Each structure stands twice: as structure tokens, then as C-alpha cells.
Short mmCIF file of C-alpha atoms in Angstrom, two decimals:
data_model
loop_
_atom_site.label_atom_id
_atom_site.label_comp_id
_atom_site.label_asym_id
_atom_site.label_seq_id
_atom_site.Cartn_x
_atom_site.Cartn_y
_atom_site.Cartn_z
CA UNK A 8 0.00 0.00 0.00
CA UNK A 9 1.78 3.03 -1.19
CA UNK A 10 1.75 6.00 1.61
CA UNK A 11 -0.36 9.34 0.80
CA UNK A 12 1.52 12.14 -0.06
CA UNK A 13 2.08 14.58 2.45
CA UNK A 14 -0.75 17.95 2.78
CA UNK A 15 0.69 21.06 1.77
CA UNK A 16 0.41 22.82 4.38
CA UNK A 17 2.57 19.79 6.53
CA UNK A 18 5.20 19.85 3.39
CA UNK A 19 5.36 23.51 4.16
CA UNK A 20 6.41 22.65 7.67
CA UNK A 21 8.43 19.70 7.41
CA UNK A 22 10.69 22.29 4.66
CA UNK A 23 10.56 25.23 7.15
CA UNK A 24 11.72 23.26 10.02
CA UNK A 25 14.48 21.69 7.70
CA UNK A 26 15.75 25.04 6.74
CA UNK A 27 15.64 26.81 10.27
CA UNK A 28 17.45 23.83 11.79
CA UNK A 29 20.25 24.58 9.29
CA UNK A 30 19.92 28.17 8.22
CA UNK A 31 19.88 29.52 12.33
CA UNK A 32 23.63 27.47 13.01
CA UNK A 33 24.90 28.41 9.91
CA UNK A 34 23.40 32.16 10.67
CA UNK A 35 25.87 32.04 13.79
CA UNK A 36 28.82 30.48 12.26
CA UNK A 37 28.84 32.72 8.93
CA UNK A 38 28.86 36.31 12.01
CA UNK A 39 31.63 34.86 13.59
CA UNK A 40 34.05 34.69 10.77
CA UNK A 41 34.19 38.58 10.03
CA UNK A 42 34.35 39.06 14.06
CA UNK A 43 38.50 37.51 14.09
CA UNK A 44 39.32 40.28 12.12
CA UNK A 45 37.32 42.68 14.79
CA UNK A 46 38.77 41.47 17.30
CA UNK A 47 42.53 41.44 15.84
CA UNK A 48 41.68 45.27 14.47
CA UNK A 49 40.61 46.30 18.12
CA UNK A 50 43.65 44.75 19.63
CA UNK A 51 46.49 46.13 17.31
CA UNK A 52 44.54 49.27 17.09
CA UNK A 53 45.80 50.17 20.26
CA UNK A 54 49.64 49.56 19.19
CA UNK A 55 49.20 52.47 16.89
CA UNK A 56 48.22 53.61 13.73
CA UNK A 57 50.98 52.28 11.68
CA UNK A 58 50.18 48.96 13.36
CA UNK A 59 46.74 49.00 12.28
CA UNK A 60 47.32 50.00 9.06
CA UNK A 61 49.72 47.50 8.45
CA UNK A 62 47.13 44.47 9.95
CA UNK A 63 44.51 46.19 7.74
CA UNK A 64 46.54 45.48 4.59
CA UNK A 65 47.43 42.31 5.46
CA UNK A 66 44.04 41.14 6.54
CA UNK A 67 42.65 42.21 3.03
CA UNK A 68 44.89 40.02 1.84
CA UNK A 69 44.60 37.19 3.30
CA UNK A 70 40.71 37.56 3.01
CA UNK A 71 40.96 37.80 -0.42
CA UNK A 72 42.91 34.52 -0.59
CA UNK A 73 40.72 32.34 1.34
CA UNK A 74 37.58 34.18 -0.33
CA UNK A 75 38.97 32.52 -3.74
CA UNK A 76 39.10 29.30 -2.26
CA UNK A 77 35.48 29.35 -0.72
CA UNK A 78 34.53 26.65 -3.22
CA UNK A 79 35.80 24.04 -1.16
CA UNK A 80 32.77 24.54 1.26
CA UNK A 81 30.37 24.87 -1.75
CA UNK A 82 31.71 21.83 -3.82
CA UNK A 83 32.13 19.74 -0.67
CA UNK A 84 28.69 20.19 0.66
CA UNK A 85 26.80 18.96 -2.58
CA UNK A 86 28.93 16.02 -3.29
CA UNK A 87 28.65 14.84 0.58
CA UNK A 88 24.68 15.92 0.42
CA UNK A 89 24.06 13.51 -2.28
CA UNK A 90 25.81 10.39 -0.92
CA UNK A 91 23.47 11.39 2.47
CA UNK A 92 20.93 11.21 0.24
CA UNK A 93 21.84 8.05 -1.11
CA UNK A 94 21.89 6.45 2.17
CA UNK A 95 25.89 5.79 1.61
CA UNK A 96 27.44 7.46 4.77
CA UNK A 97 30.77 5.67 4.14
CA UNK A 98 31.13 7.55 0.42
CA UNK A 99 30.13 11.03 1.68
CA UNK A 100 32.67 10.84 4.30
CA UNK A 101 35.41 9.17 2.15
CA UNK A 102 34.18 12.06 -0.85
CA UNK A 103 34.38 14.92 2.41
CA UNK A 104 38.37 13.53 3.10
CA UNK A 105 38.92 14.25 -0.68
CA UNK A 106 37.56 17.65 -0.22
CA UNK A 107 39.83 18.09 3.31
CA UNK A 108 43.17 16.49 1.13
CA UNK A 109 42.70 19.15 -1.58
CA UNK A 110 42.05 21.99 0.98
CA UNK A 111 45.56 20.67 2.76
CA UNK A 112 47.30 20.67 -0.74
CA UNK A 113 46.38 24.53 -1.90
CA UNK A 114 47.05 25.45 1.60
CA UNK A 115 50.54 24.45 1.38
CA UNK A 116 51.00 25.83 -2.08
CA UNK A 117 49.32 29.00 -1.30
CA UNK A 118 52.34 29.48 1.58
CA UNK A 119 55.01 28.26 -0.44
CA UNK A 120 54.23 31.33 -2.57
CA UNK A 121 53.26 34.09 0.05
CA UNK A 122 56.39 33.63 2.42
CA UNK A 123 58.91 34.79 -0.20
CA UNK A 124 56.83 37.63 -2.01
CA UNK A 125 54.79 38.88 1.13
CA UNK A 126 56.91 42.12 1.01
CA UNK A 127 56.17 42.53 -2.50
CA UNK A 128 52.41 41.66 -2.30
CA UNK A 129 52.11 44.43 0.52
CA UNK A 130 53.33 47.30 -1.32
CA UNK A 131 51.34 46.31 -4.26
CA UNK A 132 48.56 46.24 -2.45
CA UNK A 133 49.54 50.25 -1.40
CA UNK A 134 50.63 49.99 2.25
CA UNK A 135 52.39 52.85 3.29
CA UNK A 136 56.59 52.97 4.33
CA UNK A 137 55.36 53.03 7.81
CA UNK A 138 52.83 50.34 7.97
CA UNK A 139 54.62 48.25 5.68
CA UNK A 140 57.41 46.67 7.74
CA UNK A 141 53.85 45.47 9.94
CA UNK A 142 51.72 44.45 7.06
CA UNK A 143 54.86 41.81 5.90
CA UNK A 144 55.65 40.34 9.65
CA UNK A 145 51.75 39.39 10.33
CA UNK A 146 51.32 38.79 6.45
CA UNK A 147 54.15 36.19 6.95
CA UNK A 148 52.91 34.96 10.32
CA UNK A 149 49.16 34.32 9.75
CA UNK A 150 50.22 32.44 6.14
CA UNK A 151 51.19 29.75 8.05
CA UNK A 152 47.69 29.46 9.11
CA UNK A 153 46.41 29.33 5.50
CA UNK A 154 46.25 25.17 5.16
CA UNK A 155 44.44 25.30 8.59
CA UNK A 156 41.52 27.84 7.15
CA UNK A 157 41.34 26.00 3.85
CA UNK A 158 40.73 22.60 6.19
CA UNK A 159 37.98 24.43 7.62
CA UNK A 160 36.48 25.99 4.24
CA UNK A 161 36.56 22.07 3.53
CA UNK A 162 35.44 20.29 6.57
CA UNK A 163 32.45 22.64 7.34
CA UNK A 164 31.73 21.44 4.20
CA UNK A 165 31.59 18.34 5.04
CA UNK A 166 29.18 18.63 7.84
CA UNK A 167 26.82 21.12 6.07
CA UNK A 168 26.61 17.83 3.25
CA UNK A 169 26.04 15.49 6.39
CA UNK A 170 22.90 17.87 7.67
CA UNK A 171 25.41 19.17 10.72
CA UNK A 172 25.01 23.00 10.76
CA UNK A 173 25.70 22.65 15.25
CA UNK A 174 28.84 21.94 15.22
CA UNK A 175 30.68 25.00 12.56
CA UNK A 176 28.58 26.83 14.80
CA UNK A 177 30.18 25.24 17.89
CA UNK A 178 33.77 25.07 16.85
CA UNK A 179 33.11 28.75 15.23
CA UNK A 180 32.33 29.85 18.45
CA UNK A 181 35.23 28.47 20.30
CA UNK A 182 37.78 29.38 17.79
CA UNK A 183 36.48 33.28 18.35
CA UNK A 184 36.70 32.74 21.57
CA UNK A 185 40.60 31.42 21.41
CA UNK A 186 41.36 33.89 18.71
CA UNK A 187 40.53 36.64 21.40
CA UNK A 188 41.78 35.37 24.43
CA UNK A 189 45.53 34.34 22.47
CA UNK A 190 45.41 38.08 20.95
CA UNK A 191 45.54 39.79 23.99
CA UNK A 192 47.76 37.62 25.67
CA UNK A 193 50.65 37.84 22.90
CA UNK A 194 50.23 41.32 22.18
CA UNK A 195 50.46 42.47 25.87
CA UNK A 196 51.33 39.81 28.01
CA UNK A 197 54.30 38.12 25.63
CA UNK A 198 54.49 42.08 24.65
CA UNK A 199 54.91 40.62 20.80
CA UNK A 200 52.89 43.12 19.07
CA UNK A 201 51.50 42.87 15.61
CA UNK A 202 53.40 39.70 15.48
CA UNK A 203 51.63 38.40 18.77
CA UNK A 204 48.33 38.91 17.26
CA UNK A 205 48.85 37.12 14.02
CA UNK A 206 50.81 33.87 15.97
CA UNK A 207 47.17 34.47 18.32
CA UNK A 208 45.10 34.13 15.13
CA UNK A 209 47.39 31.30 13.72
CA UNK A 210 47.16 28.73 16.59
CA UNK A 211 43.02 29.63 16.85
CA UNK A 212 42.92 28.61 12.98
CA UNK A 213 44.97 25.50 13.87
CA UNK A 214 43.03 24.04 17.27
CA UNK A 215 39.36 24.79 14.87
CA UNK A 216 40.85 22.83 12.26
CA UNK A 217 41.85 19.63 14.73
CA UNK A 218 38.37 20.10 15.95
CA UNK A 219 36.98 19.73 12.70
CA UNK A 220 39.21 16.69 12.26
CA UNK A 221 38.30 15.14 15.14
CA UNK A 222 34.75 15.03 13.86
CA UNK A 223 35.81 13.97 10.68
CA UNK A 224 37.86 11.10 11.68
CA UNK A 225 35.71 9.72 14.13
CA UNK A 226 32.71 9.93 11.64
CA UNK A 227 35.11 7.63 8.73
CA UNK A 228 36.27 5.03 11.51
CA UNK A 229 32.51 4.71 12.77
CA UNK A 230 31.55 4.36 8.91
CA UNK A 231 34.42 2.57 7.74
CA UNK A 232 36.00 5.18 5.22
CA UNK A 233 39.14 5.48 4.51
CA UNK A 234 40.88 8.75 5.73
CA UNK A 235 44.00 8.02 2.83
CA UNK A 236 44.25 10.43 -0.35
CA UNK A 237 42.97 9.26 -3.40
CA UNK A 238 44.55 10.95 -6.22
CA UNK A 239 41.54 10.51 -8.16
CA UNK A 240 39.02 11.42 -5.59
CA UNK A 241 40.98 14.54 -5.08
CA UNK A 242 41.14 15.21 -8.78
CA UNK A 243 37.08 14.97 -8.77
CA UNK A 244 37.36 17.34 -6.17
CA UNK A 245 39.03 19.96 -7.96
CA UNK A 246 37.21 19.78 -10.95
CA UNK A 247 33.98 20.19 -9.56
CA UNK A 248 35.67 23.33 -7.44
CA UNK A 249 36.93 24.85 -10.61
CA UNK A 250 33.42 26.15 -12.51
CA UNK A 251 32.81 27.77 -8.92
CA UNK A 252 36.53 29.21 -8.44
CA UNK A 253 35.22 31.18 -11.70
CA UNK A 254 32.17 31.83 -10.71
CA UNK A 255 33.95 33.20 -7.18
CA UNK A 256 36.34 35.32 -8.92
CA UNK A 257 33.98 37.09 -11.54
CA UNK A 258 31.83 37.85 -7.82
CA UNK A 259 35.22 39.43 -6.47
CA UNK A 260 35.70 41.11 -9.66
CA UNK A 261 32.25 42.38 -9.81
CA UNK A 262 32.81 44.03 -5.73
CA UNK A 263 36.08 45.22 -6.85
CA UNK A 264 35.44 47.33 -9.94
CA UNK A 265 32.48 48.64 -7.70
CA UNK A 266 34.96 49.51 -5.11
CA UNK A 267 37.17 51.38 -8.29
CA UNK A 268 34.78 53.46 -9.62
CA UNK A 269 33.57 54.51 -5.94
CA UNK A 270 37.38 55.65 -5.31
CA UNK A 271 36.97 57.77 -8.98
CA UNK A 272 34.18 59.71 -7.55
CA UNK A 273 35.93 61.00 -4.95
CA UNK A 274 36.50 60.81 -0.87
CA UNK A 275 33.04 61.11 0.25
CA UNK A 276 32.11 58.85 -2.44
CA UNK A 277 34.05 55.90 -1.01
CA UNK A 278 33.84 56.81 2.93
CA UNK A 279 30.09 55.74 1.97
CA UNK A 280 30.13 53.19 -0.52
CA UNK A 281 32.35 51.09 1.91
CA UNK A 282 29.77 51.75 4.66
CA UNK A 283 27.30 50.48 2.32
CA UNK A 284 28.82 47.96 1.02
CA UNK A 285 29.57 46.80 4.73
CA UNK A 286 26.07 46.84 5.31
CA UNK A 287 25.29 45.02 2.29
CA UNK A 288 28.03 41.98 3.33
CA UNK A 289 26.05 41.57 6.63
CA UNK A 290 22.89 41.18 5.58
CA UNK A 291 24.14 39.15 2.96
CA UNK A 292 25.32 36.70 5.72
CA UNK A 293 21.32 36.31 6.84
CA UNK A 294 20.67 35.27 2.84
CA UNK A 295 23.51 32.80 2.48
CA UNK A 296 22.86 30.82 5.61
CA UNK A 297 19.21 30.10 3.94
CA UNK A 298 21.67 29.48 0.95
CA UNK A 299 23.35 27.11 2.85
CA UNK A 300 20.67 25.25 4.25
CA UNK A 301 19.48 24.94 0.55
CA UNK A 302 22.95 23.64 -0.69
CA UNK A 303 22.41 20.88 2.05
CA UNK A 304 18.68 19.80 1.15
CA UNK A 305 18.76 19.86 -2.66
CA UNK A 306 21.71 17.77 -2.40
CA UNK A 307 20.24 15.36 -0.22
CA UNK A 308 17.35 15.05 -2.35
CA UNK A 309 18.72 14.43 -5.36
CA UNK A 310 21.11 11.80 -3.86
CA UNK A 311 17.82 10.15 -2.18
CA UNK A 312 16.50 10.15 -6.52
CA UNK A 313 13.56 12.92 -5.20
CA UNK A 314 13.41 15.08 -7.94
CA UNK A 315 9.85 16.22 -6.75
CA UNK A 316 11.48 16.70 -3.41
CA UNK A 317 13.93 19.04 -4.47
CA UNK A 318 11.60 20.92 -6.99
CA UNK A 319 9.09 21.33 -3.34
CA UNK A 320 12.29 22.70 -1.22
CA UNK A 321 13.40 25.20 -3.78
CA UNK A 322 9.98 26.41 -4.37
CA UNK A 323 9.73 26.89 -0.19
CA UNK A 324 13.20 28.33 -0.13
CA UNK A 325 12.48 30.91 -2.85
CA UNK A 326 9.78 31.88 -0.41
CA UNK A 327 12.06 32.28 2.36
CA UNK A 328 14.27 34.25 0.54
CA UNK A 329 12.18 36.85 -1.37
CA UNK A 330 10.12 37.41 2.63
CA UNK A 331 13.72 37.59 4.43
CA UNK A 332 14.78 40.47 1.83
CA UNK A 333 12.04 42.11 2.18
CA UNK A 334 12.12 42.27 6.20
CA UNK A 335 15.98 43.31 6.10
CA UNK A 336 14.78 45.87 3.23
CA UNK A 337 12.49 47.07 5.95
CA UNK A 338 14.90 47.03 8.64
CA UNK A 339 17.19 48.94 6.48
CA UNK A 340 14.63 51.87 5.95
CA UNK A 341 13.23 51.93 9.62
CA UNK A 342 17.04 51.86 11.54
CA UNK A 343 18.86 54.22 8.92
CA UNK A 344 18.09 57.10 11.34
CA UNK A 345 20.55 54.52 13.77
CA UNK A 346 22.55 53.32 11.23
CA UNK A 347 23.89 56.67 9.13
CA UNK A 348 25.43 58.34 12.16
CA UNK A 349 26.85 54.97 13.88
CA UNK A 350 29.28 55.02 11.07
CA UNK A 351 30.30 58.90 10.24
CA UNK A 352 29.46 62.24 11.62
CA UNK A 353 30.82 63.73 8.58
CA UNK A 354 27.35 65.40 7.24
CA UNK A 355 28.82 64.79 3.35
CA UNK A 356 29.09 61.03 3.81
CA UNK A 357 25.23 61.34 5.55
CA UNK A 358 24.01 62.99 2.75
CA UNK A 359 25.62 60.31 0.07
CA UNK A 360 24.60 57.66 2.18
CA UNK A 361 21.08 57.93 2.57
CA UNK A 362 19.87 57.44 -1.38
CA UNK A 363 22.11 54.78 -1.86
CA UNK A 364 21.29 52.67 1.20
CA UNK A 365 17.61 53.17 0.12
CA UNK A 366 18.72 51.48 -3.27
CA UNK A 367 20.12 49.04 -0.97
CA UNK A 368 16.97 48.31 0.73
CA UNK A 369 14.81 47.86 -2.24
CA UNK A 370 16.96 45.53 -3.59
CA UNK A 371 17.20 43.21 -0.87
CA UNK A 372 13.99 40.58 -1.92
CA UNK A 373 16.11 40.47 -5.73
CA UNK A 374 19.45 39.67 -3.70
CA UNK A 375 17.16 36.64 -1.17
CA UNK A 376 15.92 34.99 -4.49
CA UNK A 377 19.37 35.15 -6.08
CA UNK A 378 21.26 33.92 -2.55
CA UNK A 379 18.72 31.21 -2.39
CA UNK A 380 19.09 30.19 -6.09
CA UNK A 381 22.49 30.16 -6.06
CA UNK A 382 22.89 27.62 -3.11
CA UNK A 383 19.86 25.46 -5.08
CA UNK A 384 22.06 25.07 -7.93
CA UNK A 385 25.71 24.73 -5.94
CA UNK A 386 23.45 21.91 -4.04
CA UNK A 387 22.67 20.32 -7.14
CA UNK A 388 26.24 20.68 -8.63
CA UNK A 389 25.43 23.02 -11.60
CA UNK A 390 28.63 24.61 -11.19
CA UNK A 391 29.05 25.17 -14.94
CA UNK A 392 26.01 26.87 -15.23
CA UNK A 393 26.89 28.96 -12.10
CA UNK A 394 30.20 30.29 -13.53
CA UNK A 395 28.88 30.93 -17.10
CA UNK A 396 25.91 32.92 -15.63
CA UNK A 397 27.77 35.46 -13.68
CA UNK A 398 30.56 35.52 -16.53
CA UNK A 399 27.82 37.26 -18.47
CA UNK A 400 26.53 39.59 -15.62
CA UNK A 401 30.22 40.15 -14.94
CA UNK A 402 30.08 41.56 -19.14
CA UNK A 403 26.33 43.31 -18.48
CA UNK A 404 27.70 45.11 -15.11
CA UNK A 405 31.39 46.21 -15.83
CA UNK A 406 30.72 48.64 -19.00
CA UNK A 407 27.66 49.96 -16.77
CA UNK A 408 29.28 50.88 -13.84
CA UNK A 409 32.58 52.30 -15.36
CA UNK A 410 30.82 54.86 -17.58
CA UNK A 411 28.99 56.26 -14.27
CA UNK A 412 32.40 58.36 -13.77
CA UNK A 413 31.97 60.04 -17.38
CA UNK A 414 28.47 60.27 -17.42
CA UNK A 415 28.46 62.47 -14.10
CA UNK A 416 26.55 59.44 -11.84
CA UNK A 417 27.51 59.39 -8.14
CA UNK A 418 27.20 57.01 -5.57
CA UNK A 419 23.72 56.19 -6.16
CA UNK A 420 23.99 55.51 -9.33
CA UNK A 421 26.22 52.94 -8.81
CA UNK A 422 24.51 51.05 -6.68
CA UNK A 423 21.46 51.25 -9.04
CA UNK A 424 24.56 49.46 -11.29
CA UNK A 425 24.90 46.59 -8.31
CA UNK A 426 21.00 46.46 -8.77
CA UNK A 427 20.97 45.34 -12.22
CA UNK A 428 23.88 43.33 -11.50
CA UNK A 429 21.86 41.53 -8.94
CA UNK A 430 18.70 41.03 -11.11
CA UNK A 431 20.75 40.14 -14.33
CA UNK A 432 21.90 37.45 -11.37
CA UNK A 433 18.17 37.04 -10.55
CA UNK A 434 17.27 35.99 -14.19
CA UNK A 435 20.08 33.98 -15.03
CA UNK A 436 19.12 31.89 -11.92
CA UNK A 437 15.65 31.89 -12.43
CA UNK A 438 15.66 30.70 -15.58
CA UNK A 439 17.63 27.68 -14.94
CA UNK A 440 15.53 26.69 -12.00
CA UNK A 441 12.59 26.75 -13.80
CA UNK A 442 14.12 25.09 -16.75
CA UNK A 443 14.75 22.34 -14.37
CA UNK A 444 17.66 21.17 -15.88
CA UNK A 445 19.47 21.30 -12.72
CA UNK A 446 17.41 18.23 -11.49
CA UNK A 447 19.94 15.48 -11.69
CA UNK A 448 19.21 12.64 -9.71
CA UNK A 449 22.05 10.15 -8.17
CA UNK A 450 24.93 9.58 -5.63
CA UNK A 451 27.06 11.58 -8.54
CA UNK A 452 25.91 14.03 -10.71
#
């Protein structure tokens, strides 16, 4: 006797409490990243300015390095999602070890290169012949944590494909915690400076990583999987991570010639887009832990063969997404009498601010459906798709924004350029999910 399908109303449910059991963690571990570098900025900031100038530098930096490897997470999660789904625990965790093997190998390459050139990379990147002698020493220092941070890029992806938001959240926490308590001891207690902040940040990196091992380990010996490298599983690895390292570094590329043509239009130009733009990154972290949740679930679903499954959670998560940008549109409008003077006093940068954060805020239910989109389709491993779509918003939003300069546009006007960039995202996306291409059933896709 074949069971009844389930009401809609009880679908509904059973989705929503899927997605707030992994969206809330996730929520929590995605705030603490951004918070190390918080914490390390309010430290140093007390060394001096040529201190915190140099960490500033050098933070970017290394930001911008992990940032590109962020595929790890994404490419992990859907290939461990659909062996969940396909009731083969053993293969998701031996396909996760792949992931962690890969993250291990770029780490170590990505140090091999920095240690030699981080002098070079420093002044290219503009730091001044005060703050550079700082920016190099914790440049060099915190490196050596890079394999650790792409571990955890990997391993979180791991447990996000086994349905384990908790415990990034967890080991997140701790690792803040650590990060804090090590700063202040080596900067003042060991009296190391700069240097005792980054060796702070460095062993916090390393004890969240062993903590994510842990987990990992025991999880393959309690399955049976082996923890060895498999050249070939590793080489799967990388070429699912590679449509999404493109589709990563046309997103960077996007932020960055943003960040240019703010710069062109003058001081009070940039002293708000960066607020904005901060403001925009945060409540972008709301959006991608739904994101998350959905990389998780669509994977699982397809690995379980439940096409209609996955068609039913992205349909619920597109809901989610389009009402959560609409309440953090509505925050932004109701708190920007908070907000505006929290970050300046300067009355220029007030009066710049204000029409582009209201962009900002109508914008946000096109950014939830693209955020939730974008983690259906990374869930269902439609990387290619992924990186050719914002290749051509990448082409639509570059010519845009640079002519704002010529054509006498300000700051509003180029966020009304990050708006069509968003909804050229919005289409692209939408399009393919109705399409329904991306439904590929399987342990593999």
C-alpha cells in the first residue's frame, strides 16, 4: 500500500523546520568569521596607527585569498549531500576527506608562494613605508595558518553535506573565543605586538581545524572510510571546485570594480560606498545561511533520486528568501536614522549615504531569491552553469558601472549598477531553476 503524499500545508512545515534547523547554526557560524578580524583590528589598534594600518593590509589580503578558495565549502557540501541522500554514509565521508586532502594541498602551495613575495604583495597592495614593515611580519605569520583555514572551508563542508550546521557553529564559536583570548595575551602579556596577534590568530585557525578533524575522523572510523588520499578522488574534487573558483572570482571582480569606480568619484564617495557595502556583506550573511541550508537539502534530495522533493524545497526556499529580503529591506529603511550616524558624523558622507542605502533596501527581496538560487544550484552541482551565468553579468555590469564616472553618476547611481547586476543574477538563476535542468538525480551528478 503506497503511503499518501504529504498535505501542503505539513510539506510547508516539514521544509521550514528543515531550513531553520540549518539556516539559524549556519546564521551564527557565517557572524563569527568577520568578528577575528574585529577582534585582531581592536587589539592592534591600540599599538598604533601604523600597526593598524599594516594588519589592515594584510588582513585584506589574506581575506581575499581564502575568499577565492570558498569553493571548497560549496563543492564539498553537494557532493557529501548527495551520498546522504543516497543512504551511503561511508562515500560522503570518504568524498568529504577528498575535499579536506585538496584543501591541505592549496594550503601548502598558497604558503610556499606568500612567504617569499609577502613584502612585494604588501606594497602592491599600497601599504604605506610606515605600515609596511607590519603588514609583511603578520602577512608572513598568519600564512602559516592558511592550510588550517582551507581545512575548515573544507570540513564545514563536510558537515553542512552530512545535515550538521551545530557543530561549525560550535567550533566557530570556540575558535572566536581562542582567537581573542591568544590576541591579547601575545600582544600584551608576551608584549609581541603585531606579530603576537597574528601567531594568536594562527594557533586559533589550527586548534578549529583539529576540531573539525576530530569530527571527521571519528565519523570515517565509525563508517568505515578510509581517511587516505585518493589521487583521483581529489582530482574529482578539484574539478567540480573549478566552474565555482570562476564563478567566485567574476563575484570578487564584480565588488572590486564597484569599489574602483567609488574611489573615482571621490573621498566622500568611497567613505560611503564602503559603509554600504559593509552593510550590504552583513545582511548578505542572513541570505547565504538560507543558501546554505538549501545547498544541504537539494543535495540530499537528489542523492535520495527525489526530484519532486527538491523541486518542493526550492519552491519553499524561494519563499524564504524573497520574505527575508524584504524584512531586512524594511529594517534597512526603519534603523537608517541609527545606522547613518553609527558610522560617520561627517554630514557629506550622511548625505551620500542615505539614497544609496535606500537602493540598498529595495533591492534586498532580488538579492534573497538570487542567494537562495544560487545555493539550489551549488546543491545540485550546476557549477558550470553557475560560472557561465555570472561571466555574463560580470560583461552586463562592468561597462555599466565604469561609464557612471563620465556620465556624471555618483554614488547612487552605482549602486542602481549593483541592482541590475543583482537582477541580471536574478534571471540567469531563475531561468535555470525553472528550466529544471538542474534536477539530476544520483549519488554523482
Amino acid at each position: 500500500m503506497t503511503q499518501a503524499p504529504a498535505a501542503p500545508k505539513a510539506l510547508r512545515r516539514r521544509h521550514d523546520r528543515e531550513i531553520v534547523a540549518l539556516a539559524l547554526p549556519a546564521f551564527g557560524a557565517l557572524v563569527a568569521e568577520p568578528l577575528f578580524v574585529m577582534v585582531d583590528s581592536a587589539i592592534v589598534g591600540h599599538l598604533g596607527t601604523p600597526q593598524l594600518a599594516g594588519l589592515g593590509v594584510a588582513a585584506a589580503l589574506l581575506m581575499t585569498a581564502v575568499s577565492v578558495f570558498v569553493f571548497l565549502a560549496y563543492a564539498t557540501t553537494a557532493a557529501v549531500a548527495r551520498r546522504v541522500g543516497a543512504g551511503d554514509l561511508a562515500a560522503a565521508i570518504r568524498q568529504g576527506m577528498d575535499g579536506i586532502w585538496l584543501a591541505l594541498f592549496l594550503g601548502v602551495a598558497v604558503v610556499t608562494v606568500t612567504l617569499p613575495t609577502a613584502p612585494w604583495l604588501v606594497l602592491a597592495f599600497g601599504a604605506s613605508d610606515t605600515a609596511a614593515p607590519y603588514a609583511t611580519s603578520y602577512l608572513r605569520i598568519s600564512s602559516l595558518g592558511i592550510p588550517a583555514m582551507l581545512i575548515v572551508l573544507a570540513a564545514t563542508g563536510v558537515l553542512r553535506g552530512l545535515q550538521d550546521t551545530r557543530t561549525p557553529l560550535y567550533v566557530a564559536i570556540g575558535g572566536f573565543a581562542a582567537n581573542a583570548a591568544l590576541n591579547v595575551g601575545l600582544v600584551y602579556g608576551a608584549d609581541l605586538g603585531i606579530a603576537g596577534s597574528a601567531w594568536g590568530t594562527v594557533i586559533a585557525q589550527a586548534a578549529m581545524a583539529a576540531a573539525y578533524l576530530i569530527v571527521v575522523v571519528r565519523g570515517a572510523r565509525q563508517h568505515g572510510a578510509s581517511l587516505r588520499p585518493d589521487a583521483v578522488g581529489i582530482r574529482a574534487s578539484a574539478q567540480a571546485g573549478v566552474p565555482l573558483l570562476v564563478r567566485t572570482l567574476s563575484l570578487r571582480a564584480v565588488l572590486m570594480i564597484a569599489t574602483a569606480v567609488a574611489a573615482r568619484l571621490g573621498d566622500t564617495e568611497i567613505a560611503a560606498h564602503q559603509i554600504v557595502l559593509a552593510l550590504w556583506s552583513l545582511m548578505a550573511f542572513a541570505l547565504d545561511a538560507i543558501a546554505i541550508a538549501g545547498q544541504a537539502i537539494i543535495g540530499r534530495y537528489l542523492g535520495a533520486g527525489d526530484a519532486e522533493g527538491a523541486r518542493q524545497a526550492c519552491r519553499r526556499m524561494v519563499q524564504w528568501g524573497i520574505a527575508s529580503g524584504v524584512v531586512l529591506g524594511i529594517l534597512v529603511v526603519v534603523s537608517r536614522p541609527l545606522l547613518i550616524p553609527l558610522f560617520s558624523s561627517d554630514s557629506d558622507v550622511h548625505d551620500t549615504l542615505l539614497p544609496a542605502l535606500l537602493v540598498v533596501a529595495v533591492s534586498q527581496p532580488i538579492a534573497g531569491v538570487v542567494f537562495i538560487l544560487d545555493g539550489v544550484l551549488m546543491g545540485a552541482g550546476d557549477g558550470h552553469y553557475l560560472a557561465g551565468a555570472m561571466l555574463l553579468t560580470l560583461a552586463v555590469f562592468a561597462p555599466v558601472a565604469l561609464l557612471i564616472p563620465a556620465l556624471g553618476g555618483g554614488l547612487t547611481a552605482l549602486w542602481w549598477a549593483m541592482t541590475l547586476m543583482m537582477t541580471v543574477r536574478m534571471l540567469t538563476l531563475w531561468l535555470r531553476a525553472r528550466s529544471g535542468r538542474w534536477i539530476v538525480t544520483g549519488a554523482t551528478r
